[in-house]
Coordinates of C-alpha atoms in Angstrom, one line a residue:
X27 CA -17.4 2.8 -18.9
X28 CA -17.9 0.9 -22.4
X29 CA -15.4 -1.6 -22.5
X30 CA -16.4 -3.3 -25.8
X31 CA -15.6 -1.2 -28.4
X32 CA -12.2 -2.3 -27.4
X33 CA -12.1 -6.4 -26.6
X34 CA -12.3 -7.2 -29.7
X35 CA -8.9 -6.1 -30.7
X36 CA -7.4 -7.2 -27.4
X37 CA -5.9 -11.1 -26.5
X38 CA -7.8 -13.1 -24.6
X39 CA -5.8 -13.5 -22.0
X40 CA -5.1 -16.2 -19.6
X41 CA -5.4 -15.2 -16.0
X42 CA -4.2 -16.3 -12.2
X43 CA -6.1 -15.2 -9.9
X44 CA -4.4 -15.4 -6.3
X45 CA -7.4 -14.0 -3.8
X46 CA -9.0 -15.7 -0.8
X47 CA -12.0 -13.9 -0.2
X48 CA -14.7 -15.5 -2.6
X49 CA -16.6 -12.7 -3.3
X50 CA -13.5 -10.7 -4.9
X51 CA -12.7 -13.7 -6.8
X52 CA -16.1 -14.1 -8.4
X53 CA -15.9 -9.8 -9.2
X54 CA -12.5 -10.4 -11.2
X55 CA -13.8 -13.8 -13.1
X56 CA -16.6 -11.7 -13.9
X57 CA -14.5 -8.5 -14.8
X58 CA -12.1 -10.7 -17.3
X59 CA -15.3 -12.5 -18.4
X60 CA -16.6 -9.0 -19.3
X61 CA -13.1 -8.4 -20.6
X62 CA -13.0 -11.5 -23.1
X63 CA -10.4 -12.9 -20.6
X64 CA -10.5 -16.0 -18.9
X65 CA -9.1 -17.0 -15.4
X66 CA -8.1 -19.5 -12.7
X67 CA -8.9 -19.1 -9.3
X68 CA -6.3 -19.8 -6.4
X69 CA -7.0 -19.0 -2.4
X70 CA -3.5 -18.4 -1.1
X71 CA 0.4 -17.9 -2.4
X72 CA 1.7 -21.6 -1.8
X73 CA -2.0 -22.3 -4.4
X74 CA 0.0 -19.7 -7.1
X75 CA 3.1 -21.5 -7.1
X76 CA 1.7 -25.3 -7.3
X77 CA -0.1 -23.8 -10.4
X78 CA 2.1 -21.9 -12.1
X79 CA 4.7 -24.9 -11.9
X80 CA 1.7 -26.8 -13.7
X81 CA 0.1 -24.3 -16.2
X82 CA 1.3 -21.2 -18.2
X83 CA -0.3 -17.6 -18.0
X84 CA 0.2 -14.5 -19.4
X85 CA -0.4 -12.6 -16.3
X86 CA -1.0 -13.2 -12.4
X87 CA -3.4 -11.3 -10.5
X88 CA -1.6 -11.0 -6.8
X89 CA -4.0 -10.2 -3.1
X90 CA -1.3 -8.9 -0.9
X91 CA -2.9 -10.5 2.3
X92 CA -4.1 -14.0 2.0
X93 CA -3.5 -17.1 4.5
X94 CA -0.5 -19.5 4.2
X95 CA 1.6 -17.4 2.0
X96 CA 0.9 -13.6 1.2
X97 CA 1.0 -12.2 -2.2
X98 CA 4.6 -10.0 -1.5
X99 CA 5.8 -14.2 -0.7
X100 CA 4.7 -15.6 -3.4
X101 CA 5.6 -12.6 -5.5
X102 CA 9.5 -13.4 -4.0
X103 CA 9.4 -16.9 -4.0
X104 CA 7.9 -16.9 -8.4
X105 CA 10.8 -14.4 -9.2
X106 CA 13.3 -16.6 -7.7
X107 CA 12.0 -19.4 -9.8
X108 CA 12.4 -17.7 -12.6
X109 CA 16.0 -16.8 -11.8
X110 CA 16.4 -20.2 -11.8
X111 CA 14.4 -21.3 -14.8
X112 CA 14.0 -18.6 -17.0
X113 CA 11.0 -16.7 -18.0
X114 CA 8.6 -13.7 -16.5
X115 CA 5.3 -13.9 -15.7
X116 CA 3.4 -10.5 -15.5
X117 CA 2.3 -10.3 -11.8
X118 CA -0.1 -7.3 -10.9
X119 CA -0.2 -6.8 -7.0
X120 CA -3.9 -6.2 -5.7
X121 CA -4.5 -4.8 -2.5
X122 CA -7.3 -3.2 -0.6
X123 CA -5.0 -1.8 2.2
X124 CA -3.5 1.1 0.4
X125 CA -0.5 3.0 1.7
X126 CA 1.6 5.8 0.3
X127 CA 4.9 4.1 -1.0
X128 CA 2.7 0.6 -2.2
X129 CA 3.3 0.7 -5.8
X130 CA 6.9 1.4 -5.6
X131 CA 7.5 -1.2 -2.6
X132 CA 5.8 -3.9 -5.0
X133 CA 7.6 -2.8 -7.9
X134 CA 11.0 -3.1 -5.6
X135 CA 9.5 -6.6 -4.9
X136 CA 9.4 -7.6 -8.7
X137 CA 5.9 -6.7 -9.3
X138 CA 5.0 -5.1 -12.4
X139 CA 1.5 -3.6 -11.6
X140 CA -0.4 -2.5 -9.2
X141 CA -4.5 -2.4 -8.1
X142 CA -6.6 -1.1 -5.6
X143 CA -9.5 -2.7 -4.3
X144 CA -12.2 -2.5 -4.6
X145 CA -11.0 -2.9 -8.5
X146 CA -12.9 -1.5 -11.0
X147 CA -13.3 -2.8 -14.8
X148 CA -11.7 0.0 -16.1
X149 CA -8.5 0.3 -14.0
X150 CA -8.3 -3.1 -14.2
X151 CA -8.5 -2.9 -18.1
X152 CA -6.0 -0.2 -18.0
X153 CA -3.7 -2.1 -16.1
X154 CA -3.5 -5.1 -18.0
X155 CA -3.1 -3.1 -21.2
X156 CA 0.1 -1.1 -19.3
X157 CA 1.6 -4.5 -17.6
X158 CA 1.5 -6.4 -21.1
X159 CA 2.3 -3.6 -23.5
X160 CA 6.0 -4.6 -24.2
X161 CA 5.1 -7.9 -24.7
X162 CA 2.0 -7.5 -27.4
X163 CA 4.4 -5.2 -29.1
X164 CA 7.2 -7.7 -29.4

């Protein structure tokens, strides 16, 4: 799929990227790379928190399984901050376990995407078009 026809009209976009496995994390720095994006790495839920209290993003990549605190905790514990705070951060849940029932379940979570692994450029493209069209529109 040619992406770059289309980057150049798009927002480089700021990215957290919760995953633990390196390999996966070095595929989606690449993939935003490729995408004009740029990202920052975390390895586990409690990482996402510590750096979203510290920096701002315009959207989270989530892994559902990862040590210390999963992506569906961390998912629960950012949405109550924001309760509390104000504000929404996009977060798109990524999983490689896929079940009937996932996206709704993650969107009943507060999630407002959804990925299967292994993610591919273009679904991940589409995605973060879908997640972040209100707020480009607005």
């Amino acid at each position: 799929m040619n992406t770059t026809s289309a980057a150049p009209a798009r927002k480089a976009l700021k990215v957290l990227v919760a995953e633990d496995n390196t390999i996966n994390q070095r595929l989606v720095i690449a993939m935003l790379t490729t995408l004009g994006h740029t990202g920052v790495v975390v390895g586990d839920g409690e990482k996402a928190l510590k750096c979203l209290s510290k920096l701002t993003f315009d959207v989270v990549l989530m892994d559902v399984m990862m040590p210390n605190m999963d992506g569906l905790q961390a998912l629960a514990a950012i949405r109550a901050q924001e309760q509390v705070r104000g504000g929404h951060v996009p977060i798109i849940m990524v999983t490689a376990h896929t079940e009937p029932g996932d996206k709704a379940r993650f969107t009943q979570a507060g999630a407002d995407g959804y990925a299967a692994k292994p993610l591919q450029i273009g679904h991940l493209c589409a995605e973060l078009d879908r997640v972040l069209a209100p707020t480009c529109a607005a």
